[in-house]
């Protein structure tokens, strides 16, 4: 990647007398060994080139210069090197002396940057040209001493910088130029400063009004970080001016109500009504400019999100979204990134979606304890430059109140700053004092410009304080008495800025008072619209009808001619594309089996499902570790040229495809990736989004997303999702970490038709359930889909399906074992099972010569919602049924047993015994010894098919 250096406004003619001799001496040193001089000088000499022998350096001056060079000894070289070192250290360590802490004693400053400490004097520095030390200095800087003073002033304000860890010269030089020229400090008009003060009156006034009106209620006040709201205002305005259509914000509960009120425009009266416990839907503005959606069980007010449309003469210019977020703090981060990527992509084309990062922007607001403390932050930062997840740069803001709950910074992190984690990702960091409003606006401007120019992340460490305890019922004096004594005596930023504008004669005392009164009157007017708190009327939670009645019957069959066309396309690639020989033979053999034997194995069924879904016009996005190839080499939807590494996907060239197909190998992260995919799906509900675990139990690392978002998001917030999760599951003697996808956890979370949980046994079943999921995406009945996908069964002949099952069949919630249960009067035992164990039982039955008329086996393909009608109907056939047995390979306290037992007892005919066959209750999911596993597996199978 080329590195672009900034030009300096200096030539050889600018050096005279001793300075010329000194610089020429350094140039000689540079020509012999460029690394022997500081990087700044290397850059300078590259741009100056060789000094002229004649011309601009006069003949009269030459003898003087030569004499000076002869007198220019090592001592002067050391002085210059020290000056260059001082300049660089100011840039690197100036933040240690900056005025970035509003409360005295919150941070420790270190004065490492005195000129005496570098063995220099004012006279020494005056002999050095200013351009050597600060090439971007304003014209008022005349020499090296002025340059050093200018640098100190630039890097030690209430706004300080850390970007020494940014290694790309183009970015670092741009940042340096913005700071050292002062270009980041845009002048503000009187109107702008007045508007800023009014916003601060609104922010503080809103919190105080809540505090006095709703005494003792939690609100997680923003006070002490009031400037967060104007910073967001500035970023939103800048983004919209540059044509951004969607701004997505993620944040936890601290300050959330204020952001909802002032950035999202959620009306005061709606927020007041929520505190009054008298919600009134009539209070929503008639034009619907603020979208607030509630699920049927709801959530507390400081977890809710909202949408706002920014309009200009009735034309929507942009959409702002604040994502719903539980108290799991940073877990919203990758979800917002997924929102943003979805808003940036055009999926109405074949091939990969067309990405335009200017369409949408993400802003993530972090807590100072959570940013270094929650691992999901690092996982999300790691996505920022990956091709499948990049969003053109996220602006991060640490809402830094220097405390986490009651824990001080010294107990919550091992780094100096809360922001230090970002250094590892080369993200520029800006620390700003939240009590300096105009410095905060400069920070917002710099962040927005950097993101626009370089399409990379930027971080603002907004340093303030927390005026009250963790919540408004908490007393912080019990744990931080000294700090809170100072905070109570400290003026708010509204008061400080009012004084400043008054002293500068921007506003009069009367104008300031009028502003405050105007804001207070708005609160009072809004509160009068809130109905009185009514006598509590308890209502049972009721599901919407479309949720309660489940997924309707859907035709998922595909015309046989389309199946054959897709199958042929899967083994077509450009003439000059070299598919790895072994893989080519596998793919061609798989294709020919369909053409000649009319059989479809698991991997081909998936590819045919994807192809047919694309023909229907539904975009697809699939990601996970190794998902392009598939963990078990079963997929291979992205082919790699064996000679030059070029990639090609047959599904990208599928004729008549009406939508995009994206498949991405993910980083080694479950949490951030599944959060990203969930967010992508929520923001693009028309897209079939799939996440695949490398092994099913690896999803454990993303449990918060299953608990708080995927399983419950619609009930809490009305947030729809059709996300598909593929979790490889099955006991094959591979030990406890490669056996169980933890089926029991998804069944435990299953309620209110919140998702579908399936454990399938045939390629056709997989084909149809994927197509069913694609067809419900934009229906009210949409819900996520959890599939326990196979490992060894991927190539088991007993999972292969006839192609006619794809062209004429549909998804079956329950499958009956073929060849069994025909003589109804003989059947006394029905065994129910799912997934791999069903295939193991089928294999054993086929091998057995025993009479099995007394036995029937049902495969429960869809575990949740429980297929009550189908199972009841089958049971009703067998009047002599004595035993109903659930058989599983998981331990008794895992798998489906505890979920399905009460349901089987309800379905079982009177007098029939319901029992369990499987492994005993255990703490670990599976044995570590394959021999022990094999023996136990054999016991389970034989016990299930052996008559007592």
Coordinates of N, CA and C in Angstrom, one line a residue, residues 424-510:
X424 N -4.4 -1.5 19.9 CA -4.1 -2.7 19.1 C -4.7 -2.8 17.8
X425 N -5.7 -2.1 17.5 CA -6.4 -2.1 16.2 C -6.1 -0.8 15.4
X426 N -5.1 -0.1 15.8 CA -4.6 1.1 15.2 C -5.7 2.2 15.0
X427 N -6.6 2.3 16.0 CA -7.7 3.2 16.0 C -7.2 4.5 16.6
X428 N -7.3 5.6 16.0 CA -6.9 6.9 16.6 C -7.8 7.2 17.8
X429 N -7.2 7.7 18.9 CA -7.9 8.0 20.1 C -7.8 9.5 20.5
X430 N -8.9 10.0 20.9 CA -8.9 11.4 21.3 C -9.5 11.5 22.6
X431 N -8.8 12.1 23.6 CA -9.4 12.3 24.9 C -9.9 13.8 25.0
X432 N -11.1 13.9 25.5 CA -11.6 15.3 25.6 C -12.3 15.5 26.9
X433 N -12.1 16.7 27.5 CA -12.8 17.1 28.7 C -14.2 17.4 28.5
X434 N -15.1 16.7 29.1 CA -16.6 16.9 28.9 C -17.1 18.2 29.4
X435 N -16.3 19.0 30.1 CA -16.7 20.3 30.6 C -16.3 21.4 29.6
X436 N -15.7 21.0 28.4 CA -15.3 22.0 27.4 C -16.1 21.7 26.2
X437 N -17.3 22.4 26.0 CA -18.2 22.1 25.0 C -17.7 22.2 23.6
X438 N -16.9 23.3 23.3 CA -16.4 23.5 22.0 C -15.3 22.5 21.6
X439 N -14.5 22.1 22.6 CA -13.5 21.0 22.4 C -14.2 19.7 22.0
X440 N -15.3 19.5 22.6 CA -16.1 18.3 22.3 C -16.6 18.3 20.9
X441 N -17.1 19.5 20.4 CA -17.5 19.6 19.1 C -16.4 19.4 18.1
X442 N -15.2 19.9 18.5 CA -14.0 19.7 17.6 C -13.7 18.2 17.5
X443 N -13.9 17.5 18.6 CA -13.7 16.0 18.6 C -14.6 15.3 17.7
X444 N -15.9 15.7 17.7 CA -16.9 15.1 16.8 C -16.6 15.4 15.4
X445 N -16.1 16.6 15.1 CA -15.7 17.0 13.7 C -14.5 16.1 13.2
X446 N -13.5 16.0 14.1 CA -12.3 15.2 13.7 C -12.7 13.8 13.4
X447 N -13.5 13.2 14.3 CA -13.9 11.8 14.2 C -14.7 11.6 12.9
X448 N -15.6 12.5 12.6 CA -16.5 12.4 11.4 C -15.6 12.5 10.1
X449 N -14.7 13.4 10.1 CA -13.9 13.6 8.9 C -12.9 12.4 8.7
X450 N -12.4 11.9 9.8 CA -11.5 10.8 9.7 C -12.2 9.6 9.1
X451 N -13.4 9.3 9.6 CA -14.2 8.2 9.2 C -14.5 8.4 7.7
X452 N -14.9 9.6 7.3 CA -15.3 9.8 5.9 C -14.1 9.6 4.9
X453 N -12.9 10.1 5.3 CA -11.8 10.1 4.5 C -11.1 8.7 4.4
X454 N -11.0 8.0 5.6 CA -10.2 6.8 5.6 C -11.1 5.5 5.8
X455 N -12.4 5.7 6.1 CA -13.3 4.6 6.2 C -12.8 3.6 7.3
X456 N -12.4 4.1 8.4 CA -11.9 3.3 9.5 C -12.4 3.8 10.8
X457 N -12.3 3.0 11.9 CA -12.8 3.4 13.2 C -12.0 4.5 13.8
X458 N -12.7 5.3 14.7 CA -12.2 6.4 15.4 C -12.8 6.3 16.8
X459 N -12.0 6.7 17.8 CA -12.5 6.6 19.2 C -12.4 8.0 19.9
X460 N -13.5 8.4 20.5 CA -13.5 9.6 21.4 C -13.6 9.2 22.8
X461 N -12.7 9.5 23.7 CA -12.8 9.2 25.1 C -13.3 10.5 25.8
X462 N -14.6 10.5 26.0 CA -15.3 11.7 26.6 C -15.2 11.5 28.1
X463 N -14.3 12.3 28.7 CA -14.0 12.2 30.1 C -14.8 13.2 30.9
X464 N -15.7 12.6 31.8 CA -16.5 13.5 32.6 C -16.6 12.9 34.0
X465 N -17.7 12.8 34.6 CA -17.9 12.2 35.9 C -19.4 11.8 36.0
X466 N -19.8 11.2 37.1 CA -21.1 10.7 37.3 C -21.6 11.5 38.5
X467 N -22.6 12.3 38.3 CA -23.1 13.2 39.4 C -23.8 12.4 40.5
X468 N -24.5 11.4 40.2 CA -25.1 10.6 41.3 C -24.5 9.2 41.3
X469 N -25.1 8.3 42.0 CA -24.6 6.9 42.1 C -25.0 6.2 40.8
X470 N -24.7 4.9 40.9 CA -25.0 4.0 39.7 C -26.4 4.2 39.2
X471 N -27.3 4.2 40.2 CA -28.7 4.7 39.8 C -29.1 5.7 40.9
X472 N -30.2 6.3 40.7 CA -30.5 7.5 41.5 C -31.0 7.1 42.9
X473 N -31.0 5.9 43.3 CA -31.3 5.4 44.6 C -30.0 5.1 45.4
X474 N -28.9 5.1 44.7 CA -27.6 4.7 45.2 C -26.9 5.9 45.8
X475 N -26.3 5.7 46.9 CA -25.5 6.8 47.6 C -24.0 6.6 47.4
X476 N -23.4 7.4 46.5 CA -22.0 7.2 46.2 C -21.1 7.6 47.3
X477 N -21.5 8.4 48.2 CA -20.6 8.9 49.3 C -20.2 7.7 50.2
X478 N -20.9 6.6 50.1 CA -20.5 5.5 51.0 C -19.3 4.8 50.4
X479 N -19.0 4.9 49.1 CA -17.8 4.2 48.6 C -16.8 5.2 48.0
X480 N -17.2 6.4 47.6 CA -16.2 7.4 47.1 C -16.4 8.7 47.7
X481 N -16.2 8.8 49.0 CA -16.6 10.1 49.7 C -15.8 11.3 49.2
X482 N -14.5 11.1 49.0 CA -13.7 12.3 48.6 C -14.0 12.8 47.2
X483 N -14.2 11.8 46.3 CA -14.6 12.2 44.9 C -15.9 12.9 44.9
X484 N -16.9 12.4 45.6 CA -18.2 12.9 45.5 C -18.4 14.2 46.3
X485 N -17.5 14.5 47.2 CA -17.4 15.8 47.8 C -17.1 16.8 46.8
X486 N -16.1 16.5 45.9 CA -15.7 17.4 44.8 C -16.8 17.5 43.8
X487 N -17.4 16.4 43.4 CA -18.4 16.5 42.4 C -19.6 17.4 42.8
X488 N -20.0 17.3 44.1 CA -21.1 18.1 44.6 C -20.8 19.6 44.5
X489 N -19.6 19.9 44.7 CA -19.2 21.3 44.6 C -18.9 21.8 43.2
X490 N -18.9 20.9 42.2 CA -18.5 21.2 40.9 C -19.6 21.7 40.0
X491 N -19.4 22.9 39.3 CA -20.5 23.4 38.5 C -20.7 22.5 37.3
X492 N -22.0 22.4 36.8 CA -22.3 21.6 35.7 C -21.8 22.3 34.4
X493 N -21.7 21.5 33.3 CA -21.2 22.1 32.0 C -22.2 23.2 31.5
X494 N -23.4 23.1 31.8 CA -24.4 24.1 31.4 C -24.0 25.4 32.1
X495 N -23.7 25.3 33.4 CA -23.4 26.5 34.2 C -22.1 27.1 33.7
X496 N -21.1 26.2 33.5 CA -19.8 26.7 33.0 C -19.9 27.4 31.6
X497 N -20.6 26.8 30.7 CA -20.7 27.4 29.4 C -21.5 28.7 29.4
X498 N -22.5 28.7 30.3 CA -23.3 29.9 30.4 C -22.4 31.1 30.8
X499 N -21.6 30.8 31.8 CA -20.7 31.8 32.3 C -19.7 32.3 31.2
X500 N -19.2 31.3 30.5 CA -18.2 31.6 29.4 C -18.9 32.5 28.3
X501 N -20.1 32.2 27.9 CA -20.7 33.0 26.9 C -21.1 34.4 27.4
X502 N -21.4 34.4 28.7 CA -21.8 35.7 29.3 C -20.5 36.6 29.3
X503 N -19.4 36.0 29.8 CA -18.1 36.8 29.9 C -17.6 37.2 28.5
X504 N -17.8 36.4 27.5 CA -17.4 36.8 26.2 C -18.4 37.7 25.5
X505 N -19.5 38.0 26.2 CA -20.5 38.9 25.7 C -21.2 38.3 24.4
X506 N -21.3 37.0 24.3 CA -22.0 36.4 23.3 C -23.5 36.4 23.6
X507 N -23.8 36.2 24.9 CA -25.2 36.3 25.3 C -25.3 37.0 26.6
X508 N -26.4 37.7 26.8 CA -26.6 38.4 28.1 C -27.2 37.5 29.1
X509 N -27.2 37.9 30.4 CA -27.8 37.2 31.4 C -29.3 37.0 31.2
X510 N -29.9 38.0 30.6 CA -31.4 37.9 30.3 C -31.7 36.9 29.2

